[in-house]
Amino acid sequence: MQHTDYSAKVIDHFMNPRNMGELAGANAVGTVGSPACGDMMDIYLKVEGDQIVDASFKTFGCTAAIANSSMMTEMVKGMSLQDAENLKNRDIEAALDGLPPHKIHCSTLAADALHEAIKSYKERQGATQGKVAAS
Amino acid sequence: MATTQTPAPPRRIYMDHAATARPLPEVVAAMLPYLAEEYGSPQSFHRQGSGPAHALKRAREQVGGLIGAPASQITFTSGGIEANNLAVKGAALAYERRGKHIVTTEVEHYSVHHSVKFLEKLGFETTLVKVDGYGRVDPQAVVDALRDDTILVSVQLANQEVGTLQPVAEVARLVKAHNKQIIVHTDATYAVGQIPVDVATLGVDLLSLTAHRFYGPKGAGALYAGKGVRLTPLIHGGVQENGKRAGTENVPAIVGLGVAAERAAAEMEARVEKVRGLRDRLERGLLERIENVQVNGHPSERLPGYLDLSIEGIEGEGTLVRLDLDGIAVASGSACASMALKGSPVLHAIGVDEVLAQGSILITLGIDNTDADIDDALEEIPKVVATLRAMSPIYGKRKHYFR
């Protein structure tokens, strides 16, 4: 393929990534991927109550991996945790006007990183539930 | 949400000469008549055939001249891949009564690797000789791999990915000293036209070359076969190319190959000097401007235009796309830059750390590159690297695995 097979939105999010960098005050982090396979993603979320109020990413990976990370963080800002848990890689892919077939894997990674962050957040919430209720 | 428009790239800088090169204007001009009025078949007995037949004869002399071979020992093919297929399969099948063992290296082009894989299905056996951290094969290791039933040794002249030059003359000398009946082939498709190549100096029986990498057209290549070297044809159905390769000759492309070969022979020294000078300046400049980067391949025994870099903390496909949007065309050995999503077997064979291999960028310069191209690349490449490193969760957080 040529990168001209990428949609204009993919190229835009790759060249001008939104929400890139570590997130001050993040209370949920998800990491997926493997550098040896050529992509790895850190997703940072700031969750208040049941809502994601802010999100950011850092990604080692190709054009599609970076564009998916960027688009995903845009989509989940303001989303309820439940809606974010239900966000599918197909949704991110559609928001980017599609991906070349052999790059679909990269959108799976962004959704996986998001779900990983929510899972770790919930686990921590569960563990500190008593403390939160007491304060 | 505000989106920034990507500005149109100012000009194109082509730094992917390993993939292909722009044909010289005189190559294109020489081809044109054979696409139009000189359309005849070189095999025809009538007048229409005579112009093309003469053109073919001349091209054979020009190609022979580039590699120090008589015209009669040049077989035209559709390109380097076909030349390698004909060399490996053609020699293996022609000499299979003597034995069924082939020795080659682990860094050969797929056209050699896949040809021996095919032959394995027909009962042949292969030994792949390992290379060192620079991608060089030890000639003694090739000799050590020889068996009583070895019929063919195939060692490339220059590596397609890191540009490392192999000691082919030494390999051929030692193999022939061991058993002069063993056929020695070299895939010189990345070397011919880039560095001086002479079949007598190399002492090989078979040598593959392709036109489009030294400013000729696509669709034409050649296989040199020394006197008395037998080849079983792979394409049947005609008398063309002495029966070694049936099919009406691709006269325009072969004419282009001939002109490209003649130009390469005439300009060899100047080309090597120019391209190496540009590459050395780019290499020095990038190493000064970018931290934590490794040059792959041999420091000196390397094709003049080659610069393969592994850049810590970033991935090659993204680097390639950003550079392309800036107007600079390069290649990458990263998994994501390949349709198969597989990392480079060559980088693996030379022991490049697997994460570093994902950040590999292959820059290959040619005679059409200029000092201004190098200036622009020295400005743009460090910028792109810095931008992608700022996005990377692994840059600076991982032990370095540089050689």
XYZ file of C-alpha atoms in Angstrom:
538
model
C 0.000 0.000 0.000
C 0.955 3.634 -0.167
C 0.095 5.998 2.646
C -2.155 7.695 0.126
C -4.482 4.777 0.969
C -4.991 6.376 4.378
C -8.017 8.628 4.698
C -7.539 12.382 5.058
C -8.716 12.049 8.672
C -6.082 9.435 9.485
C -3.359 11.657 8.047
C -4.763 14.693 9.890
C -4.763 12.885 13.252
C -1.287 11.523 12.570
C 0.200 14.868 11.598
C -1.744 16.859 14.205
C -2.365 14.433 17.059
C -4.900 15.544 19.675
C -4.338 14.944 23.387
C -0.778 13.748 22.981
C 1.398 13.392 26.062
C 1.079 12.276 29.651
C -1.980 13.631 31.448
C -1.597 15.615 34.675
C -4.104 14.335 37.215
C -4.807 11.104 35.332
C -6.306 8.436 37.570
C -6.396 5.582 35.050
C -3.701 4.293 32.723
C -3.847 1.494 30.169
C -0.843 0.063 28.361
C -1.074 -2.437 25.515
C 1.098 -3.664 22.666
C 4.691 -4.742 22.387
C 7.574 -2.630 21.111
C 9.099 -5.691 19.454
C 5.959 -6.007 17.310
C 6.196 -2.340 16.388
C 3.429 -0.781 18.433
C 2.812 0.144 22.038
C 0.270 2.519 23.499
C -0.202 4.281 26.848
C -3.678 5.696 27.410
C -4.277 8.145 30.274
C -7.763 8.907 31.596
C -9.039 11.348 34.176
C -12.247 9.925 35.570
C -14.665 11.843 37.780
C -17.569 9.862 39.139
C -18.884 7.891 36.188
C -17.429 10.171 33.532
C -14.194 10.457 31.615
C -13.389 14.163 31.840
C -10.032 14.045 30.070
C -7.921 11.611 28.065
C -4.505 11.512 26.451
C -2.072 9.109 24.856
C 1.509 8.296 24.053
C 2.058 5.869 21.199
C 5.015 4.100 19.623
C 3.718 2.882 16.304
C 2.771 3.520 12.740
C 0.553 6.197 11.219
C -2.626 4.199 11.878
C -1.694 3.429 15.492
C -1.043 7.095 16.278
C -4.150 8.325 14.443
C -6.316 5.769 16.263
C -4.923 6.805 19.641
C -5.600 10.444 18.853
C -9.141 9.824 17.580
C -10.001 7.528 20.473
C -8.983 10.113 23.091
C -11.155 12.691 21.330
C -14.127 10.329 21.318
C -14.012 9.326 24.974
C -13.713 12.801 26.457
C -17.000 13.455 28.243
C -18.148 9.867 27.767
C -19.570 7.776 30.596
C -17.422 4.843 31.695
C -20.119 2.468 30.510
C -20.235 3.974 27.015
C -16.441 3.923 26.863
C -16.445 0.255 27.838
C -18.775 -0.388 24.932
C -16.671 1.590 22.447
C -15.516 -0.808 19.763
C -12.499 -0.615 17.523
C -14.957 -0.449 14.603
C -16.318 2.825 16.045
C -12.852 4.400 16.101
C -12.133 3.081 12.634
C -15.419 4.524 11.329
C -14.683 7.914 12.917
C -11.430 7.954 10.928
C -13.297 7.154 7.678
C -11.888 3.638 7.643
C -8.455 2.033 7.595
C -6.607 0.002 4.972
C -7.459 -3.698 5.632
C -4.088 -4.739 7.024
C -4.117 -1.799 9.463
C -7.362 -2.748 11.251
C -5.156 -4.283 13.959
C -4.085 -0.750 14.958
C -7.640 0.285 15.836
C -8.028 -2.837 17.978
C -5.006 -1.676 19.925
C -6.522 1.733 20.770
C -9.789 0.164 21.955
C -7.861 -2.427 23.963
C -5.779 0.289 25.644
C -8.950 2.178 26.576
C -10.624 -0.903 28.034
C -7.429 -1.775 29.882
C -7.364 1.703 31.471
C -11.018 1.442 32.561
C -10.469 -2.037 33.954
C -7.484 -0.976 36.032
C -9.414 2.092 37.220
C -12.368 -0.027 38.344
C -10.123 -2.529 40.065
C -8.463 0.264 41.989
C -11.838 1.817 42.791
C -13.023 -1.532 44.122
C -9.920 -1.854 46.271
C -10.240 1.671 47.701
C -14.031 1.708 47.883
C -14.030 1.660 51.676
C -11.575 4.549 51.837
C -13.541 6.694 49.373
C -16.795 6.072 51.225
C -15.156 6.976 54.541
C -13.646 10.263 53.308
C -12.323 21.202 16.397
C -9.630 23.028 14.484
C -7.558 20.975 12.119
C -4.377 22.171 10.553
C -4.046 21.775 6.832
C -0.924 19.883 5.843
C 1.005 22.176 3.512
C 1.772 20.805 0.072
C 5.332 19.476 -0.086
C 7.628 22.005 -1.771
C 9.548 19.544 -3.945
C 10.136 15.824 -4.139
C 13.441 14.429 -2.929
C 13.883 10.818 -3.977
C 16.051 8.795 -1.597
C 14.778 5.284 -2.321
C 17.134 4.137 -5.077
C 17.141 0.626 -3.605
C 13.533 0.310 -4.793
C 14.116 1.727 -8.248
C 15.713 4.707 -9.958
C 14.585 7.290 -12.458
C 15.601 6.252 -15.993
C 18.133 8.536 -17.635
C 16.671 10.805 -20.359
C 18.951 9.184 -22.978
C 17.643 5.762 -21.893
C 14.047 6.837 -22.484
C 14.968 8.488 -25.784
C 16.757 5.369 -27.021
C 13.750 3.196 -26.143
C 11.082 5.266 -27.877
C 11.716 4.161 -31.496
C 11.341 0.517 -30.427
C 7.916 1.277 -28.975
C 6.876 2.828 -32.309
C 8.300 2.403 -35.811
C 10.874 -0.280 -34.915
C 8.198 -2.622 -33.635
C 9.403 -5.732 -35.437
C 10.367 -9.011 -33.829
C 14.117 -9.660 -33.731
C 13.392 -13.259 -34.806
C 11.630 -12.239 -38.047
C 13.441 -12.942 -41.273
C 12.030 -9.888 -43.029
C 13.139 -6.280 -42.959
C 11.026 -5.292 -39.938
C 13.047 -7.684 -37.838
C 16.485 -6.394 -38.706
C 16.455 -3.093 -36.766
C 15.304 -4.722 -33.528
C 17.721 -7.634 -34.069
C 20.633 -5.217 -34.402
C 19.441 -3.305 -31.338
C 19.392 -6.526 -29.340
C 22.903 -7.401 -30.470
C 24.193 -3.984 -29.499
C 22.484 -4.098 -26.084
C 24.079 -7.491 -25.426
C 27.510 -5.980 -26.133
C 26.766 -2.978 -23.915
C 25.681 -5.166 -20.992
C 28.646 -7.494 -21.465
C 30.894 -4.440 -21.504
C 29.642 -3.297 -18.104
C 30.612 -6.565 -16.398
C 33.587 -7.653 -18.534
C 31.738 -10.493 -20.265
C 31.479 -11.466 -23.945
C 28.082 -10.600 -25.427
C 27.476 -14.276 -26.166
C 27.365 -15.023 -22.431
C 24.528 -12.594 -21.661
C 20.938 -13.883 -21.462
C 18.248 -11.244 -21.257
C 15.443 -11.716 -18.725
C 12.512 -9.663 -17.478
C 14.629 -8.404 -14.583
C 16.698 -9.367 -11.582
C 14.161 -11.684 -10.020
C 13.858 -13.746 -13.169
C 17.647 -13.769 -13.565
C 17.992 -15.136 -10.012
C 15.267 -17.728 -10.632
C 16.958 -18.845 -13.839
C 20.367 -19.000 -12.165
C 19.318 -20.957 -9.080
C 16.616 -23.237 -10.483
C 18.195 -23.476 -13.927
C 21.613 -24.523 -12.596
C 20.176 -26.817 -9.908
C 18.054 -28.675 -12.458
C 20.871 -28.834 -15.012
C 23.338 -30.352 -12.539
C 21.043 -32.431 -10.334
C 22.651 -35.675 -11.469
C 25.839 -34.575 -9.727
C 24.092 -33.844 -6.462
C 21.207 -32.022 -4.840
C 22.821 -29.741 -2.295
C 22.859 -25.935 -2.507
C 24.744 -23.478 -0.293
C 23.549 -19.894 0.069
C 23.345 -17.239 2.812
C 20.603 -16.175 5.196
C 20.527 -12.609 3.816
C 19.810 -13.314 0.140
C 16.928 -11.681 -1.700
C 13.610 -13.557 -1.682
C 14.120 -14.473 -5.338
C 17.038 -16.672 -4.266
C 15.486 -17.841 -0.971
C 12.134 -18.715 -2.489
C 13.810 -20.431 -5.435
C 15.755 -22.757 -3.110
C 12.578 -23.334 -1.057
C 10.905 -24.433 -4.280
C 13.835 -26.707 -5.089
C 13.596 -28.253 -1.607
C 10.128 -29.454 -2.593
C 11.791 -31.236 -5.521
C 14.189 -33.015 -3.184
C 17.094 -30.562 -3.032
C 18.726 -29.655 0.267
C 19.975 -26.212 1.279
C 22.489 -24.919 3.791
C 22.043 -21.268 4.767
C 25.352 -19.751 5.858
C 25.134 -17.170 8.656
C 26.469 -13.619 8.442
C 28.211 -11.437 11.028
C 26.845 -8.273 12.685
C 27.704 -6.260 9.573
C 25.911 -8.676 7.281
C 29.168 -10.174 5.914
C 29.544 -13.842 5.182
C 32.826 -15.529 6.074
C 34.135 -17.247 2.888
C 35.543 -20.064 5.006
C 32.054 -20.664 6.452
C 30.787 -21.154 2.884
C 33.531 -23.713 2.236
C 32.739 -25.445 5.532
C 29.130 -25.834 4.355
C 30.139 -27.629 1.147
C 29.360 -31.338 0.829
C 30.270 -33.994 -1.716
C 26.873 -33.485 -3.342
C 26.981 -29.661 -3.427
C 26.310 -28.427 -6.939
C 25.582 -24.725 -6.455
C 26.749 -21.861 -4.262
C 24.814 -18.581 -4.404
C 26.158 -15.539 -2.541
C 24.942 -12.016 -3.265
C 27.394 -9.275 -4.212
C 25.609 -6.547 -2.226
C 22.799 -6.807 0.275
C 19.462 -5.307 -0.729
C 18.722 -3.850 2.656
C 21.890 -2.734 4.390
C 24.132 -2.531 1.312
C 26.891 -4.704 2.768
C 29.283 -6.017 0.102
C 30.088 -9.721 0.251
C 33.559 -11.133 -0.406
C 32.278 -12.955 -3.493
C 35.685 -13.203 -5.247
C 37.137 -14.924 -2.175
C 34.087 -17.202 -1.879
C 34.397 -18.223 -5.551
C 38.157 -18.787 -5.261
C 37.825 -21.017 -2.193
C 34.820 -22.931 -3.523
C 36.532 -23.610 -6.852
C 39.728 -24.666 -5.035
C 37.622 -27.129 -3.059
C 35.738 -28.465 -6.077
C 35.874 -26.688 -9.410
C 32.703 -28.407 -10.611
C 30.526 -26.466 -8.152
C 28.656 -23.664 -9.903
C 29.035 -20.259 -8.225
C 26.268 -17.687 -8.667
C 26.164 -14.127 -7.412
C 23.052 -12.006 -7.240
C 24.536 -8.667 -8.260
C 21.207 -6.937 -8.866
C 21.935 -4.284 -6.227
C 25.596 -3.878 -7.144
C 25.831 -3.694 -10.942
C 25.888 -0.073 -12.054
C 26.646 1.101 -8.492
C 30.201 -0.229 -8.140
C 32.684 -1.734 -10.625
C 31.723 -5.365 -11.314
C 33.848 -7.718 -13.402
C 32.965 -11.375 -13.842
C 36.587 -12.454 -14.335
C 37.722 -10.693 -11.148
C 34.839 -12.250 -9.242
C 35.465 -15.676 -10.746
C 31.761 -16.559 -10.752
C 29.880 -18.770 -13.208
C 26.579 -16.917 -13.008
C 25.742 -13.289 -12.260
C 22.321 -11.595 -12.159
C 21.672 -7.931 -12.886
C 18.702 -5.646 -13.451
C 18.349 -2.423 -15.437
C 16.004 -0.313 -13.341
C 18.352 0.017 -10.422
C 21.020 1.739 -12.504
C 18.818 4.234 -14.326
C 17.489 1.859 -16.951
C 13.854 0.819 -17.437
C 11.857 -1.785 -15.525
C 11.244 -5.063 -17.318
C 14.790 -5.865 -18.414
C 17.609 -7.690 -16.688
C 20.225 -10.221 -17.574
C 21.965 -13.353 -16.429
C 25.633 -13.807 -17.223
C 26.543 -17.478 -17.650
C 30.194 -18.389 -18.157
C 31.427 -20.651 -20.930
C 30.141 -24.192 -20.624
C 27.773 -23.422 -17.726
C 24.531 -25.272 -18.350
C 21.099 -23.967 -17.425
C 17.759 -25.728 -17.677
C 15.318 -23.187 -19.149
C 12.330 -22.202 -17.013
C 10.271 -20.645 -19.800
C 9.665 -22.914 -22.782
C 8.218 -22.316 -26.208
C 10.736 -20.521 -28.368
C 14.299 -20.208 -29.568
C 14.923 -16.752 -28.137
C 17.974 -16.209 -25.935
C 19.565 -19.389 -27.256
C 16.610 -21.379 -26.005
C 17.339 -20.344 -22.411
C 14.401 -17.962 -22.229
C 11.511 -18.252 -24.666
C 9.288 -15.307 -25.535
C 9.491 -12.409 -27.978
C 12.167 -10.116 -26.597
C 11.173 -6.933 -24.760
C 13.204 -4.919 -27.242
C 12.464 -1.385 -25.917
C 13.421 -2.331 -22.346
C 16.501 -4.258 -23.477
C 17.627 -1.268 -25.564
C 17.169 0.872 -22.444
C 19.181 -1.628 -20.411
C 21.985 -1.439 -22.963
C 22.161 2.354 -22.905
C 22.005 2.404 -19.094
C 24.841 -0.148 -18.981
C 26.978 1.886 -21.351
C 26.436 5.069 -19.338
C 27.196 3.254 -16.082
C 30.450 1.866 -17.461
C 31.530 5.279 -18.769
C 30.632 7.170 -15.571
C 31.407 4.552 -12.934
C 34.190 6.320 -11.080
C 32.431 9.690 -11.003
C 29.164 8.103 -9.879
C 30.755 6.205 -7.003
C 32.583 9.315 -5.847
C 29.531 11.559 -6.044
C 27.054 9.189 -4.406
C 29.452 8.126 -1.663
C 30.274 11.779 -0.919
C 26.599 12.658 -0.520
C 25.923 9.559 1.592
C 28.912 10.191 3.871
C 27.812 13.784 4.456
C 24.257 12.678 5.209
C 25.463 9.925 7.527
C 27.809 12.211 9.469
C 25.204 14.951 9.674
C 22.418 12.694 10.914
C 24.649 11.059 13.521
C 25.575 14.542 14.770
C 21.958 15.669 14.913
C 20.170 12.559 16.195
C 21.041 10.758 19.414
C 20.620 7.044 19.943
C 20.746 5.909 16.375
C 22.676 3.066 14.776
C 23.933 2.602 11.226
C 23.293 -0.943 9.981
C 25.572 -2.714 7.534
C 29.320 -2.609 7.109
C 31.022 0.734 7.879
C 33.193 0.700 4.736
C 32.353 -2.420 2.685
C 28.969 -1.028 1.725
C 27.235 0.222 -1.433
C 28.049 3.940 -1.899
C 24.431 5.137 -1.726
C 23.267 3.074 1.245
C 22.378 4.407 4.687
C 20.240 2.092 6.833
C 19.471 3.582 10.234
C 17.820 2.121 13.296
C 16.371 4.968 15.310
C 15.633 4.272 18.970
C 12.093 4.816 20.256
C 10.170 5.394 17.032
C 8.559 3.208 14.412
C 9.656 3.237 10.772
C 6.324 3.384 8.939
C 5.287 6.587 10.713
C 8.712 8.093 10.051
C 8.403 7.205 6.370
C 4.930 8.775 6.079
C 5.943 12.010 7.823
C 9.056 12.341 5.652
C 7.005 11.673 2.537
C 4.540 14.402 3.472
C 7.608 16.660 3.812
C 8.615 15.633 0.270
C 11.327 13.076 1.089
C 10.869 9.496 -0.175
C 12.667 6.805 1.873
C 11.962 3.162 2.769
C 11.646 1.270 6.036
C 12.290 -2.297 7.160
C 9.694 -2.060 9.937
C 6.925 -4.645 10.130
C 4.229 -1.992 9.702
C 5.772 -0.732 6.470
C 5.405 -4.174 4.865
C 2.177 -5.601 3.530
C 2.976 -8.869 5.305
C 3.424 -6.988 8.609
C 6.660 -8.880 9.092
C 9.930 -7.373 10.249
C 13.022 -7.500 8.101
C 14.743 -10.921 8.024
C 18.030 -9.204 7.129
C 18.028 -6.992 10.235
C 17.151 -10.074 12.261
C 20.012 -12.038 10.670
C 22.567 -9.352 11.511
C 21.333 -9.267 15.090
C 19.695 -5.815 15.227
C 17.623 -5.546 18.415
C 14.010 -6.257 17.454
C 12.615 -2.972 18.773
C 15.381 -1.014 17.058
C 14.582 -2.916 13.849
C 11.034 -1.493 14.010
C 12.582 1.975 13.851
C 14.622 1.310 10.749
C 14.786 3.758 7.876
C 16.527 2.887 4.634
C 17.891 5.886 2.756
C 19.427 5.078 -0.625
C 20.972 7.858 -2.674
C 21.628 7.996 -6.395
C 23.292 10.090 -9.055
C 20.293 12.415 -9.299
C 20.574 13.516 -5.659
C 22.142 16.909 -4.947
C 23.823 18.760 -2.077
C 20.551 20.645 -1.611
C 18.762 17.300 -1.117
C 21.212 16.432 1.656
C 20.731 19.870 3.276
C 16.957 19.383 3.293
C 17.193 15.834 4.616
C 19.539 16.981 7.393
C 16.946 19.545 8.393
C 13.781 17.440 8.052
C 14.789 14.001 9.340
C 15.905 15.166 12.830
C 12.642 17.178 13.125
C 10.487 14.162 12.294
C 12.468 11.974 14.690
C 12.055 14.518 17.509
C 8.298 14.817 16.877
C 7.733 11.062 16.913
C 9.976 10.563 19.939
C 7.891 13.094 21.852
C 4.863 10.838 21.182
C 6.674 7.635 22.088
C 6.003 5.966 25.443
C 9.193 3.922 25.124
C 11.795 6.465 24.068
C 14.306 7.007 26.851
C 12.629 4.379 29.003
C 14.338 1.378 27.601
C 17.855 0.076 27.860
C 19.826 0.685 24.710
C 20.627 -2.287 22.606
C 22.942 -0.696 20.125
C 25.653 -2.858 18.690
